[in-house]
Short mmCIF file of C-alpha atoms and ligand atoms in Angstrom, two decimals:
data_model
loop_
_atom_site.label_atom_id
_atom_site.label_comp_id
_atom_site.label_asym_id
_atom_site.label_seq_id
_atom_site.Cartn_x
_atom_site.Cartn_y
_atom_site.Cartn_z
CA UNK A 9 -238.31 43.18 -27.64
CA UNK A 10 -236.60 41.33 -30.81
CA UNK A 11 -236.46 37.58 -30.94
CA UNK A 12 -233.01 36.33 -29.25
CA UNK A 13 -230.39 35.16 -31.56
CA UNK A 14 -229.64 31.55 -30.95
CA UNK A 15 -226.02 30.23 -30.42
CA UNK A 16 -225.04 26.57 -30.43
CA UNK A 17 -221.34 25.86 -28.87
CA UNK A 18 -218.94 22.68 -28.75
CA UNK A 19 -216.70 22.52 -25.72
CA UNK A 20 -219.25 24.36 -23.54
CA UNK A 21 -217.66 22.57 -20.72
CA UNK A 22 -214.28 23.77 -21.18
CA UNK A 23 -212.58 27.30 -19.96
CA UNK A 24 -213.36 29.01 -23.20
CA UNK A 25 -217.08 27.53 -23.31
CA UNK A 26 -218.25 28.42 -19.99
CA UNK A 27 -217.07 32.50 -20.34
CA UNK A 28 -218.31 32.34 -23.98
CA UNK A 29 -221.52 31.33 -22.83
CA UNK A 30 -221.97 34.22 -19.69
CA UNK A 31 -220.63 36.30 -22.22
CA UNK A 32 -224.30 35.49 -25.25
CA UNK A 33 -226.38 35.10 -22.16
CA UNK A 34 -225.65 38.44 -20.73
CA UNK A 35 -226.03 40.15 -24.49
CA UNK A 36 -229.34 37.99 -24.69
CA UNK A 37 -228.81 35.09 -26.47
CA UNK A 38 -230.40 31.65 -25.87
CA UNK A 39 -227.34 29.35 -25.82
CA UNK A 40 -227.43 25.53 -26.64
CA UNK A 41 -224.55 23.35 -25.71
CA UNK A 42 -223.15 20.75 -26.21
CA UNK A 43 -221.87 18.02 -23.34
CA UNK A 44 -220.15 14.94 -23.80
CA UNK A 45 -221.37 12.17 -21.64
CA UNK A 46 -218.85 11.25 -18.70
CA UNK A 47 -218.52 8.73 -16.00
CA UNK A 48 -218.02 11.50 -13.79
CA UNK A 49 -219.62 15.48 -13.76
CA UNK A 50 -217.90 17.41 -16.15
CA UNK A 51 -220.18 20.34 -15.83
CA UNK A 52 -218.28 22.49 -13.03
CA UNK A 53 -217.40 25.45 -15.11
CA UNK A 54 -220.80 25.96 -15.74
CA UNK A 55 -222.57 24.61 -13.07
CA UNK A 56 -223.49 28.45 -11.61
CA UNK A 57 -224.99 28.53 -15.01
CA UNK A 58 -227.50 25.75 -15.57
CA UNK A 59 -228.47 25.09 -11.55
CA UNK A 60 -230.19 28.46 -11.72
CA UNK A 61 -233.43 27.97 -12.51
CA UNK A 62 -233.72 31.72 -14.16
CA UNK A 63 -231.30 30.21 -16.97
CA UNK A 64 -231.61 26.88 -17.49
CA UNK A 65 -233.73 25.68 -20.00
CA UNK A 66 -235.29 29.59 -20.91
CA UNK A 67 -231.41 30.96 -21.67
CA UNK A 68 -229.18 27.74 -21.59
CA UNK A 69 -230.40 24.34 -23.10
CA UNK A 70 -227.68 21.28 -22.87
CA UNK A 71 -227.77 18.58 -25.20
CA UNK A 72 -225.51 15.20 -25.57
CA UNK A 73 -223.43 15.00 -27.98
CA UNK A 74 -219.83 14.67 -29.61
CA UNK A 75 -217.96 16.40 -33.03
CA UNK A 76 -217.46 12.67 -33.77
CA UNK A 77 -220.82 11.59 -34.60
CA UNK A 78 -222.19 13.37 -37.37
CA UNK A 79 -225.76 11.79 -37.39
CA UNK A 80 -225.75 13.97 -33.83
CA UNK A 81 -224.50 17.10 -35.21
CA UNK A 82 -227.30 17.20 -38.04
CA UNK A 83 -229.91 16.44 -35.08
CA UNK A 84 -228.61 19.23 -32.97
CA UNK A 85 -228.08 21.54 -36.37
CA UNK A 86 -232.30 20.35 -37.21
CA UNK A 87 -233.34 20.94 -33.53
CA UNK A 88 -231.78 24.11 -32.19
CA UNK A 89 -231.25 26.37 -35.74
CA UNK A 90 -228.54 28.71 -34.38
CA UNK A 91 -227.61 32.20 -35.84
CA UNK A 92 -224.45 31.57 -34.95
CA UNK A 93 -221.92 28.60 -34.23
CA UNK A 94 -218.62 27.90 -32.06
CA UNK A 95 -216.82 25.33 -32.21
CA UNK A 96 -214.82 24.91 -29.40
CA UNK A 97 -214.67 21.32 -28.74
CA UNK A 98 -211.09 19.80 -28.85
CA UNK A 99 -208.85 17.37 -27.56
CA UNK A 100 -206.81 20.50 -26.33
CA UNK A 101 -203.60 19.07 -24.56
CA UNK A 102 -200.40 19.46 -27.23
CA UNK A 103 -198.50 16.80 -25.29
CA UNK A 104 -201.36 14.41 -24.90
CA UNK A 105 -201.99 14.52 -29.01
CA UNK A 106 -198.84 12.82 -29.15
CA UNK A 107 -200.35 9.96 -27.59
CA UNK A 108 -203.24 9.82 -28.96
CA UNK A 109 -202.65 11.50 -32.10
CA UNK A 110 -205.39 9.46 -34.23
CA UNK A 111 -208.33 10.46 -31.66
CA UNK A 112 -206.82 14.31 -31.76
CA UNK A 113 -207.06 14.47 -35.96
CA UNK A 114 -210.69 12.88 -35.26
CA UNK A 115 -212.18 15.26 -32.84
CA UNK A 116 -210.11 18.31 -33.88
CA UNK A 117 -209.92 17.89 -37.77
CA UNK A 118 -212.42 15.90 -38.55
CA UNK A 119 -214.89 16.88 -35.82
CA UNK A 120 -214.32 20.51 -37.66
CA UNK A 121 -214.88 19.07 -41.37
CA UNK A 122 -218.42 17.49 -40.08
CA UNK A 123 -219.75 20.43 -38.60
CA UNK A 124 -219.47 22.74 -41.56
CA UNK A 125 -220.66 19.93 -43.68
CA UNK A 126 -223.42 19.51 -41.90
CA UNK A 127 -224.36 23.06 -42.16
CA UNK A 128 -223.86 22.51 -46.16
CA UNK A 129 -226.16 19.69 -45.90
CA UNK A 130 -228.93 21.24 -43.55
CA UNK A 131 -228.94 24.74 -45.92
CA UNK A 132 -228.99 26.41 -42.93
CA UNK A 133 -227.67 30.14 -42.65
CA UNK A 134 -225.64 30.29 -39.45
CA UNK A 135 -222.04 32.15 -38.92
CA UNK A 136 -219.80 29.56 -37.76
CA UNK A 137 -216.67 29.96 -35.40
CA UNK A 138 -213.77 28.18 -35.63
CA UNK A 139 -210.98 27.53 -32.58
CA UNK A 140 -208.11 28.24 -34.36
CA UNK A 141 -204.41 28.49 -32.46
CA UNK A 142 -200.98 30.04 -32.37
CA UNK A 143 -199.42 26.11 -32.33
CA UNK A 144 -200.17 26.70 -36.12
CA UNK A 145 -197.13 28.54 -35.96
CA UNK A 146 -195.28 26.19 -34.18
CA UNK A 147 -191.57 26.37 -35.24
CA UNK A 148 -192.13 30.17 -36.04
CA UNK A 149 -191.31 31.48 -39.17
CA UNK A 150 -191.54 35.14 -37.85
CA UNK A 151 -191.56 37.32 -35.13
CA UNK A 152 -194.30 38.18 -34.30
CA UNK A 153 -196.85 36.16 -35.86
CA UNK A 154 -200.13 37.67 -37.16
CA UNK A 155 -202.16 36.29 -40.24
CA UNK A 156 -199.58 36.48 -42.92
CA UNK A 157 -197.24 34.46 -40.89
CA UNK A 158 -196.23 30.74 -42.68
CA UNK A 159 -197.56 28.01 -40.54
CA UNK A 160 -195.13 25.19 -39.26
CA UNK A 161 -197.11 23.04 -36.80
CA UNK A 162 -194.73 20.85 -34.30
CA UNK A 163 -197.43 18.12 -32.84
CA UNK A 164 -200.35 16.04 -33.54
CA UNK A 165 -202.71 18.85 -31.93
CA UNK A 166 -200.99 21.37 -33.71
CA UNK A 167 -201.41 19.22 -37.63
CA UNK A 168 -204.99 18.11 -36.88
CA UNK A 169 -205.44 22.15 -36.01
CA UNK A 170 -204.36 23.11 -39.54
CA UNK A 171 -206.80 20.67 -40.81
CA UNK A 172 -209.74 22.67 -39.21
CA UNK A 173 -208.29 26.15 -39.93
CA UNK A 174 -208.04 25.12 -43.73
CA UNK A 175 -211.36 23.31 -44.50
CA UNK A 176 -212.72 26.68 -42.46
CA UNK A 177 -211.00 28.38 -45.11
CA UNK A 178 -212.32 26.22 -48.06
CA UNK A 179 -215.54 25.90 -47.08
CA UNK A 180 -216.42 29.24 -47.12
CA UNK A 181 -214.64 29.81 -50.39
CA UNK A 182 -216.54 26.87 -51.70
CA UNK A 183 -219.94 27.22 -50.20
CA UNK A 184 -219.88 30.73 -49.17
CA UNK A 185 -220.01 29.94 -45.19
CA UNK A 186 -219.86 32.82 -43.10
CA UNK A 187 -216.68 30.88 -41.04
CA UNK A 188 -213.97 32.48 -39.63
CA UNK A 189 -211.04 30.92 -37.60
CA UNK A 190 -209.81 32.86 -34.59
CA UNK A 191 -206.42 32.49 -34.59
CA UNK A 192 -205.82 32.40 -30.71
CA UNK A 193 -202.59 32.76 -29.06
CA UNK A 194 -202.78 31.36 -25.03
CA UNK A 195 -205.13 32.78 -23.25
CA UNK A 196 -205.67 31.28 -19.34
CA UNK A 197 -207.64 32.13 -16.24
CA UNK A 198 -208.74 30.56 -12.79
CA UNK A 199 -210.96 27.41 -14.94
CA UNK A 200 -207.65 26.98 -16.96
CA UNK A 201 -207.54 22.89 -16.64
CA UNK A 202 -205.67 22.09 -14.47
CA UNK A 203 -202.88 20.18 -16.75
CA UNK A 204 -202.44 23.38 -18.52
CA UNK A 205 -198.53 24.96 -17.04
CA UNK A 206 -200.36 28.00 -15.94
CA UNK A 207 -202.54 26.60 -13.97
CA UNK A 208 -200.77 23.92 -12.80
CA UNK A 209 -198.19 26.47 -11.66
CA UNK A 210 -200.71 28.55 -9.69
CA UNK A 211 -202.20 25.57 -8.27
CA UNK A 212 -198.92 23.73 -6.95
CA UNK A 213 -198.25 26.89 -5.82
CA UNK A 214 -200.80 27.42 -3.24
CA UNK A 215 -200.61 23.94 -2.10
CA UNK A 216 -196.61 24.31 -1.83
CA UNK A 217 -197.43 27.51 0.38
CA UNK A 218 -200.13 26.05 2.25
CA UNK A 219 -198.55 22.81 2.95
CA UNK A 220 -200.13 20.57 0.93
CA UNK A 221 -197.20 19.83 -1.43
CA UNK A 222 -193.54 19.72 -1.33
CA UNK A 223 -192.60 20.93 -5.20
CA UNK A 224 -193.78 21.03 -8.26
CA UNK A 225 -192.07 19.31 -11.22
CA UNK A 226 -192.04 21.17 -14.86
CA UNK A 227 -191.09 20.59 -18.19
CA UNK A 228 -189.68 23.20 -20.47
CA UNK A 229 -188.62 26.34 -18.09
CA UNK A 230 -187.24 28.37 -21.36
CA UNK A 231 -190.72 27.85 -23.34
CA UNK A 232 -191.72 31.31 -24.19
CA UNK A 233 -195.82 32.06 -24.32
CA UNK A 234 -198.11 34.78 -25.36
CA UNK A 235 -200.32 34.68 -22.75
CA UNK A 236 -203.88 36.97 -22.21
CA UNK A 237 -207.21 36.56 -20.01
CA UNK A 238 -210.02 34.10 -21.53
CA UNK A 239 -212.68 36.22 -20.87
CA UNK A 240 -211.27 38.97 -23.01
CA UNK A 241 -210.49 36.44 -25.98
CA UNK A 242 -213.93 34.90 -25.63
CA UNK A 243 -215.72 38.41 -26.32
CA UNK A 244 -212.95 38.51 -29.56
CA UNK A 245 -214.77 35.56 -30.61
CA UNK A 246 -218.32 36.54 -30.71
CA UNK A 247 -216.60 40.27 -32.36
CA UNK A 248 -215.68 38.40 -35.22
CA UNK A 249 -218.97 37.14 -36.38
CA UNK A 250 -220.71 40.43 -36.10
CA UNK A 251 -218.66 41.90 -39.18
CA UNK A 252 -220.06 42.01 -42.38
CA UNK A 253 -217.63 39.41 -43.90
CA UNK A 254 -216.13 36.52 -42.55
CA UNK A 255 -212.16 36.63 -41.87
CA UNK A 256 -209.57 35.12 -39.99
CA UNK A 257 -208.25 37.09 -36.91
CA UNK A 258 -204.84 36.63 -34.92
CA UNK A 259 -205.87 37.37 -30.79
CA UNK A 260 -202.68 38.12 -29.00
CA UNK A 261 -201.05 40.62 -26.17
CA UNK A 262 -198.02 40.86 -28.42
CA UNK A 263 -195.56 40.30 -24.82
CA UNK A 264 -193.82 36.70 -24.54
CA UNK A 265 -192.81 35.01 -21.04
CA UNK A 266 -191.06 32.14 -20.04
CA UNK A 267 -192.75 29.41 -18.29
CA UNK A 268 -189.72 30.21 -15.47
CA UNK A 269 -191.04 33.88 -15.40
CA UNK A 270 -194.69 32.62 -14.91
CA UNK A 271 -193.78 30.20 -11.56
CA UNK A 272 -191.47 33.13 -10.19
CA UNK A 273 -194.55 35.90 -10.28
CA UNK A 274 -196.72 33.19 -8.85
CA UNK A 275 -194.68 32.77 -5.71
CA UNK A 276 -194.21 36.28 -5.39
CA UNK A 277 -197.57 36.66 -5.24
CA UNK A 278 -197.77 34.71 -2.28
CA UNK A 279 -194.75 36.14 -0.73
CA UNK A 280 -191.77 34.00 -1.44
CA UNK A 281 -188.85 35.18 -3.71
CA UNK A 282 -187.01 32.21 -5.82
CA UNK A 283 -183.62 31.83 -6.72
CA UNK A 284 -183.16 29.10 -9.68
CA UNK A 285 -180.22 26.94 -9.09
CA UNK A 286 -178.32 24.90 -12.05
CA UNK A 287 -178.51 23.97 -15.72
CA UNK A 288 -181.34 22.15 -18.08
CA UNK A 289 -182.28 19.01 -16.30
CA UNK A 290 -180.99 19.99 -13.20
CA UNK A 291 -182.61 23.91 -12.66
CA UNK A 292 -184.50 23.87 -9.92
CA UNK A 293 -186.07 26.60 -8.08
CA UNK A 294 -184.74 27.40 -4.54
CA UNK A 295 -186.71 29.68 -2.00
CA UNK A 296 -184.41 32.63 -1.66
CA UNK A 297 -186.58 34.77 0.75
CA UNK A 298 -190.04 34.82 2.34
CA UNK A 299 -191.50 38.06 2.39
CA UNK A 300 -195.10 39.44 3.10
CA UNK A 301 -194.87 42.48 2.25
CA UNK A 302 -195.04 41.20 -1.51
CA UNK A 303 -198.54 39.39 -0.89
CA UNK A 304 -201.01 40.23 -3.54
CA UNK A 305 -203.57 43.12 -2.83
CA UNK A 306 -206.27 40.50 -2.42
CA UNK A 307 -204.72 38.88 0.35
CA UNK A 308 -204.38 41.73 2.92
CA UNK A 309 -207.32 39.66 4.27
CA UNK A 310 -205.83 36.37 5.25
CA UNK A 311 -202.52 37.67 6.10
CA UNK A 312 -202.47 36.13 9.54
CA UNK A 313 -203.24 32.94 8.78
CA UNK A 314 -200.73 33.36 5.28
CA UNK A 315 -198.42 34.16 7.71
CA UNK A 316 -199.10 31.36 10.35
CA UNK A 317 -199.19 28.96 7.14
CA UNK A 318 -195.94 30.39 5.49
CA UNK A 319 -193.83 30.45 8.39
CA UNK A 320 -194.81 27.27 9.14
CA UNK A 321 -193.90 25.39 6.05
CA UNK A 322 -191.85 27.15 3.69
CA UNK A 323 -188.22 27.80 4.79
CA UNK A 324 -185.75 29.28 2.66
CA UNK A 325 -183.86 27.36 0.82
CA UNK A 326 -186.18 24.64 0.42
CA UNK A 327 -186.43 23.28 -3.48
CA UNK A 328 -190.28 23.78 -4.67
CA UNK A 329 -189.43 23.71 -8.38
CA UNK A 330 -188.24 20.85 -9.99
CA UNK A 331 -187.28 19.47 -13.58
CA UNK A 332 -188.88 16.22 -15.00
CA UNK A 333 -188.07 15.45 -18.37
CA UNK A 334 -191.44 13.45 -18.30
CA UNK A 335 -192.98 16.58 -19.38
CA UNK A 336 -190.80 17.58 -22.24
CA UNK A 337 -192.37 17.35 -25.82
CA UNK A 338 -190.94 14.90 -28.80
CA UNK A 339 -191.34 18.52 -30.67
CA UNK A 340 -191.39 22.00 -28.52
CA UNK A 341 -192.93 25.14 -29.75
CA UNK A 342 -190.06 27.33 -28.15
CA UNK A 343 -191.73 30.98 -28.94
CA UNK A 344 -194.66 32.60 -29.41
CA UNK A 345 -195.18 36.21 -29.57
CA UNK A 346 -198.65 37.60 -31.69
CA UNK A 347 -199.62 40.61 -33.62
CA UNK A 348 -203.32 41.45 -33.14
CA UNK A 349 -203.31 44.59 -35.03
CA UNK A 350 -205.89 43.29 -37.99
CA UNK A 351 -208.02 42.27 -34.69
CA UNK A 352 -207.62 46.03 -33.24
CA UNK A 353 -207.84 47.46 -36.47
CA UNK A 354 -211.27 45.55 -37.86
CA UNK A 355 -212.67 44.90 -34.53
CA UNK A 356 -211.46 46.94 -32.05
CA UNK A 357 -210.53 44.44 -29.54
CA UNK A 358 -207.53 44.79 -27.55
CA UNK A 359 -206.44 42.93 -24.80
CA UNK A 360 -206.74 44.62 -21.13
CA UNK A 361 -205.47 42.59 -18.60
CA UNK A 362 -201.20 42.55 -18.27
CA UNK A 363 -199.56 39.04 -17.95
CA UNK A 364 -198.51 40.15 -14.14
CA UNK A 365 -202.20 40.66 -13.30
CA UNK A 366 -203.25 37.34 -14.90
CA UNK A 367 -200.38 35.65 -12.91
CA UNK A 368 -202.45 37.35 -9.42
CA UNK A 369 -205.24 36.49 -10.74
CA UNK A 370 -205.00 32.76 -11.08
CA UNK A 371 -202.43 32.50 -7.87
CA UNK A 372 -204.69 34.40 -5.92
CA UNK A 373 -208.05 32.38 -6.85
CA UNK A 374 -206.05 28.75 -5.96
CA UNK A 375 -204.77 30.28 -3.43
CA UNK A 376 -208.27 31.49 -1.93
CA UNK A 377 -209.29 27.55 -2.79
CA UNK A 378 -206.66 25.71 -1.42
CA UNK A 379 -207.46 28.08 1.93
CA UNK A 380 -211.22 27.23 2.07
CA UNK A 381 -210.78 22.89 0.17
CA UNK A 382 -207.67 22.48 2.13
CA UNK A 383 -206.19 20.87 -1.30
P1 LIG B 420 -210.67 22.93 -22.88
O1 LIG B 420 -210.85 23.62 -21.57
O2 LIG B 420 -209.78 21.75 -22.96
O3 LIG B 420 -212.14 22.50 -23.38
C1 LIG B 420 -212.32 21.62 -24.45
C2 LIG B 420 -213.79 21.33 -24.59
O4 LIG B 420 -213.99 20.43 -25.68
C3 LIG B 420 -214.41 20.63 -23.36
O5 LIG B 420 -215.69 21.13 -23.17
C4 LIG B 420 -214.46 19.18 -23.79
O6 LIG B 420 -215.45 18.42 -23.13
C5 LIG B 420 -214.83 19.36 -25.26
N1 LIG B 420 -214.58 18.18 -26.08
C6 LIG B 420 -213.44 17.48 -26.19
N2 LIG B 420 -213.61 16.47 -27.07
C7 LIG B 420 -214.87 16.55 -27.51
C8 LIG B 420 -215.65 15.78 -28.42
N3 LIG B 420 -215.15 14.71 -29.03
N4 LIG B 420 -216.93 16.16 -28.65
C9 LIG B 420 -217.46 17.21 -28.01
N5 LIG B 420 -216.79 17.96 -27.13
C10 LIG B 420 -215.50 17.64 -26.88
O7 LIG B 420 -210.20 23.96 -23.99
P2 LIG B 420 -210.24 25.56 -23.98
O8 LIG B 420 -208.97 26.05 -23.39
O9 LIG B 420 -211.54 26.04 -23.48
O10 LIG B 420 -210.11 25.86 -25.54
C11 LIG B 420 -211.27 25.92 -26.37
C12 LIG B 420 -210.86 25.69 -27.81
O11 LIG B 420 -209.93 26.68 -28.22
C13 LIG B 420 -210.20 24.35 -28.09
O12 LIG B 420 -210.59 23.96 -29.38
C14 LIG B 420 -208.71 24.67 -28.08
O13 LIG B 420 -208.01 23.75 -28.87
C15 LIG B 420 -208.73 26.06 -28.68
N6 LIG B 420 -207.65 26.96 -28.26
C16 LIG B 420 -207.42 27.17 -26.95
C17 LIG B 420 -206.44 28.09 -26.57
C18 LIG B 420 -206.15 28.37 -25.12
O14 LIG B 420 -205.09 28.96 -24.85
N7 LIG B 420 -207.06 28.05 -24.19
C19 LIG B 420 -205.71 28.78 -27.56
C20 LIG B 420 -206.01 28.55 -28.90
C21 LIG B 420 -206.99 27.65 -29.24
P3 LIG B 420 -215.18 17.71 -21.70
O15 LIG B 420 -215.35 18.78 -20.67
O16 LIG B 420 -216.19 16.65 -21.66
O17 LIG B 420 -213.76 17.20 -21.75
N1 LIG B 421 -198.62 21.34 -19.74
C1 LIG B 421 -197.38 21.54 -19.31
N2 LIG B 421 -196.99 20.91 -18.16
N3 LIG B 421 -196.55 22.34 -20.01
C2 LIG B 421 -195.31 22.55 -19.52
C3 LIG B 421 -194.86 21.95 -18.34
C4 LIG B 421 -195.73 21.09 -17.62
O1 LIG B 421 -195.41 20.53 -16.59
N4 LIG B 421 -193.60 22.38 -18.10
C5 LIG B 421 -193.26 23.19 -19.09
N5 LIG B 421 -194.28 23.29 -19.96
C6 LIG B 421 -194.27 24.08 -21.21
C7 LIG B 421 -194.71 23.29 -22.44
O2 LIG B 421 -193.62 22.49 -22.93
C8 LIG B 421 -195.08 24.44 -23.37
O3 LIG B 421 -193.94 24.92 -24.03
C9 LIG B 421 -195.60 25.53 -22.43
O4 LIG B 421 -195.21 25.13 -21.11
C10 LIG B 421 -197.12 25.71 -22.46
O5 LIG B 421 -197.73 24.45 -22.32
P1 LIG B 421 -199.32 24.29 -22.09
O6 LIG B 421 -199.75 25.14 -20.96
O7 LIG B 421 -199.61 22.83 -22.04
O8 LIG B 421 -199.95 24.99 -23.37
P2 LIG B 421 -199.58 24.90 -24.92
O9 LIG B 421 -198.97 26.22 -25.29
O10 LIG B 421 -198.85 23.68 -25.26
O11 LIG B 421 -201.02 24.77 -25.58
C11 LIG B 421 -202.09 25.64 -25.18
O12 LIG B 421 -202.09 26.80 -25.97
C12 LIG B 421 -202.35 26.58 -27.37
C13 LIG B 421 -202.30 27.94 -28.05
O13 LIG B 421 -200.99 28.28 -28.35
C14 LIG B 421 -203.40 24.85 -25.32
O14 LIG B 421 -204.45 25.59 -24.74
C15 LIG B 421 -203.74 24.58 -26.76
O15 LIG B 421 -205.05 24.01 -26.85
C16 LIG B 421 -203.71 25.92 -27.51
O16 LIG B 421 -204.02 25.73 -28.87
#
């Protein structure tokens, strides 16, 4: 048997991380991560990982650390010598960046700049992975976007972004880096956070069915996302450092969806149609009519107690959807659509899973938690 290749990730903890790293273990890597130290565990995503003993410490190694110390980057660069490199790590929220927008350039420009320096620096020959994103496009020049398309970032997250993608893009034109940026449109799944609209949707959701909440209260409803399965972007990821040359790739499903469309499949899921009621600030979403025959496939089990639980607290008529300004943006990114053909073309990755199936997917997993938690 060959010698494993050796990855080192960023952001391990995050959604992207933890499916990134099943994803080298299962193909045989050993996989060093990176963890920030927290007052409280930050590890659940890939807790099934590291408490088994067959992986920890012979597959997975996890090391402290953070993009914005460089004297710990060189350590881990010295220490672990990975064939290849993602960097994942990111203050990730687009509407928190615009409060702390200084922290955000930091961790996700800067954070990018001292990684590939430090791979300058150490002389070390590693492929190197870069988190790109659709917000690039921001105010979108064209429809759809692929790589051609003219960026026109609209936040903090979205500026400090461009930062990484272009010193990516200089420092292997400089230096001769085999660095690519993955230029990744939304992509969401059942360890979406939780502050994320998809999964806050599917979460509120549940609870509203079950109970444990009265409504939810959104932001934009017109906000229109491109939005695929993690898992199936994280493979993209590791696709694009096994070519010969190092490029920049667009991952997409090419189909947009309003945030509105997104909470309406979500209750239908669980069996309750919506009616929306009203203009801008005052939309809200109205339960029109309760009906189990539309229960997801998956729930054929607990249809009993669904219906016990249903009947009990959701009426029609009630309001579960609600708008708070609170959550609007200084600057919205109103539509994103991509074009993944250079990805389908070079790499032969195409997205599988339909945005109605990752709606059941992430309603039905909350769903299934909120049943067992009770929250
Ligand atoms: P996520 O769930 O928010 O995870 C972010 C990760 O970065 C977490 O592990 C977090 O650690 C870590 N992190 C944050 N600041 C750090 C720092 N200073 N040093 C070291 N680690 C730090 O994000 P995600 O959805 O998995 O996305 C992964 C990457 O892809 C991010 O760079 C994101 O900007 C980018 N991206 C995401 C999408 C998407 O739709 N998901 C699309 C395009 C691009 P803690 O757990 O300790 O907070
Ligand atoms: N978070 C959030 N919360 N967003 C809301 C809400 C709400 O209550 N209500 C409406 N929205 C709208 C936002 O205004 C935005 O237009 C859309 O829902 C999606 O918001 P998020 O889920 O927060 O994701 P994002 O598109 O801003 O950013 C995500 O995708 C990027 C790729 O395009 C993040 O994962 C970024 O890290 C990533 O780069």
């Amino acid at each position: 048997m060959g010698k494993s290749k050796i990855a080192l990730i960023t952001g391990i903890t995050g959604q992207d991380g933890s499916y990134l790293t099943e994803f080298l273990i299962n193909k045989g890597y050993v996989v060093h991560g990176i963890i920030r130290r927290s007052s409280s565990f930050n590890t659940g995503r890939i807790d099934h990982l590291y408490t088994n003993p067959e992986i920890l410490n012979t597959k997975l190694f996890l090391h402290y650390g953070d993009v914005t110390d460089t004297s710990n980057l060189n350590r881990l660069l010295e220490k672990t010598h990975p064939d290849e490199i993602y960097n994942l790590a990111a203050q990730s929220h687009v509407k928190v960046s615009f409060e702390v927008p200084e922290y955000t350039a930091e961790v996700d420009a800067i954070g990018t700049l001292r990684f590939l320096d430090a791979i300058r620096e150490t002389g070390l020959k590693t492929k190197f992975y870069q988190a790109s994103t659709s917000e690039l496009f921001g105010k979108v020049q064209s429809i759809p976007q692929n790589e051609n398309t003219p960026f026109y970032p609209r936040s903090p997250y979205g500026v400090a972004k461009i930062y990484g993608y272009w010193i990516v893009v200089n420092y292997r034109e400089a230096y001769n880096l085999f660095a690519c940026n993955g230029i990744l449109f939304n992509h969401e799944s059942p360890r979406r956070g939780e502050t994320f609209v998809t999964r806050k949707i599917t979460r509120a959701v549940a609870k509203i069915v079950c109970g444990y909440q009265k409504n939810i209260k959104l932001g934009n409803l017109n906000a229109k996302r491109d939005w695929g399965y993690a898992p199936e972007y994280c493979e993209g990821m590791w696709m694009m450092l096994q070519q010969n040359y190092p490029e920049d790739y667009v991952l997409a499903t090419g189909e947009t969806h309003t945030v509105r469309e997104f909470v309406d499949l979500a209750f239908k899921g669980l069996g309750v149609e919506l009616e929306w009621q009203g203009e801008k600030e005052r939309e809200k979403g109205v339960v029109k009519n309760i009906d189990d025959s539309l229960l997801l496939e998956g729930l054929i089990n607990v249809k009993p107690l669904y219906k016990e639980l249903v009947l009990k607290y959701i009426k029609k008529n009630n309001v579960v959807v609600e708008v708070d300004k609170n959550y609007y943006r200084p600057t919205e990114v109103d539509l994103l659509i991509g074009d993944a053909s250079k990805a389908y073309n070079n790499l032969g990755w195409k997205p599988k899973t339909k945005f109605e199936e990752l709606v059941n997917i992430m309603t039905l997993a909350d769903f299934e938690k909120v049943i067992k938690r009770g929250y």
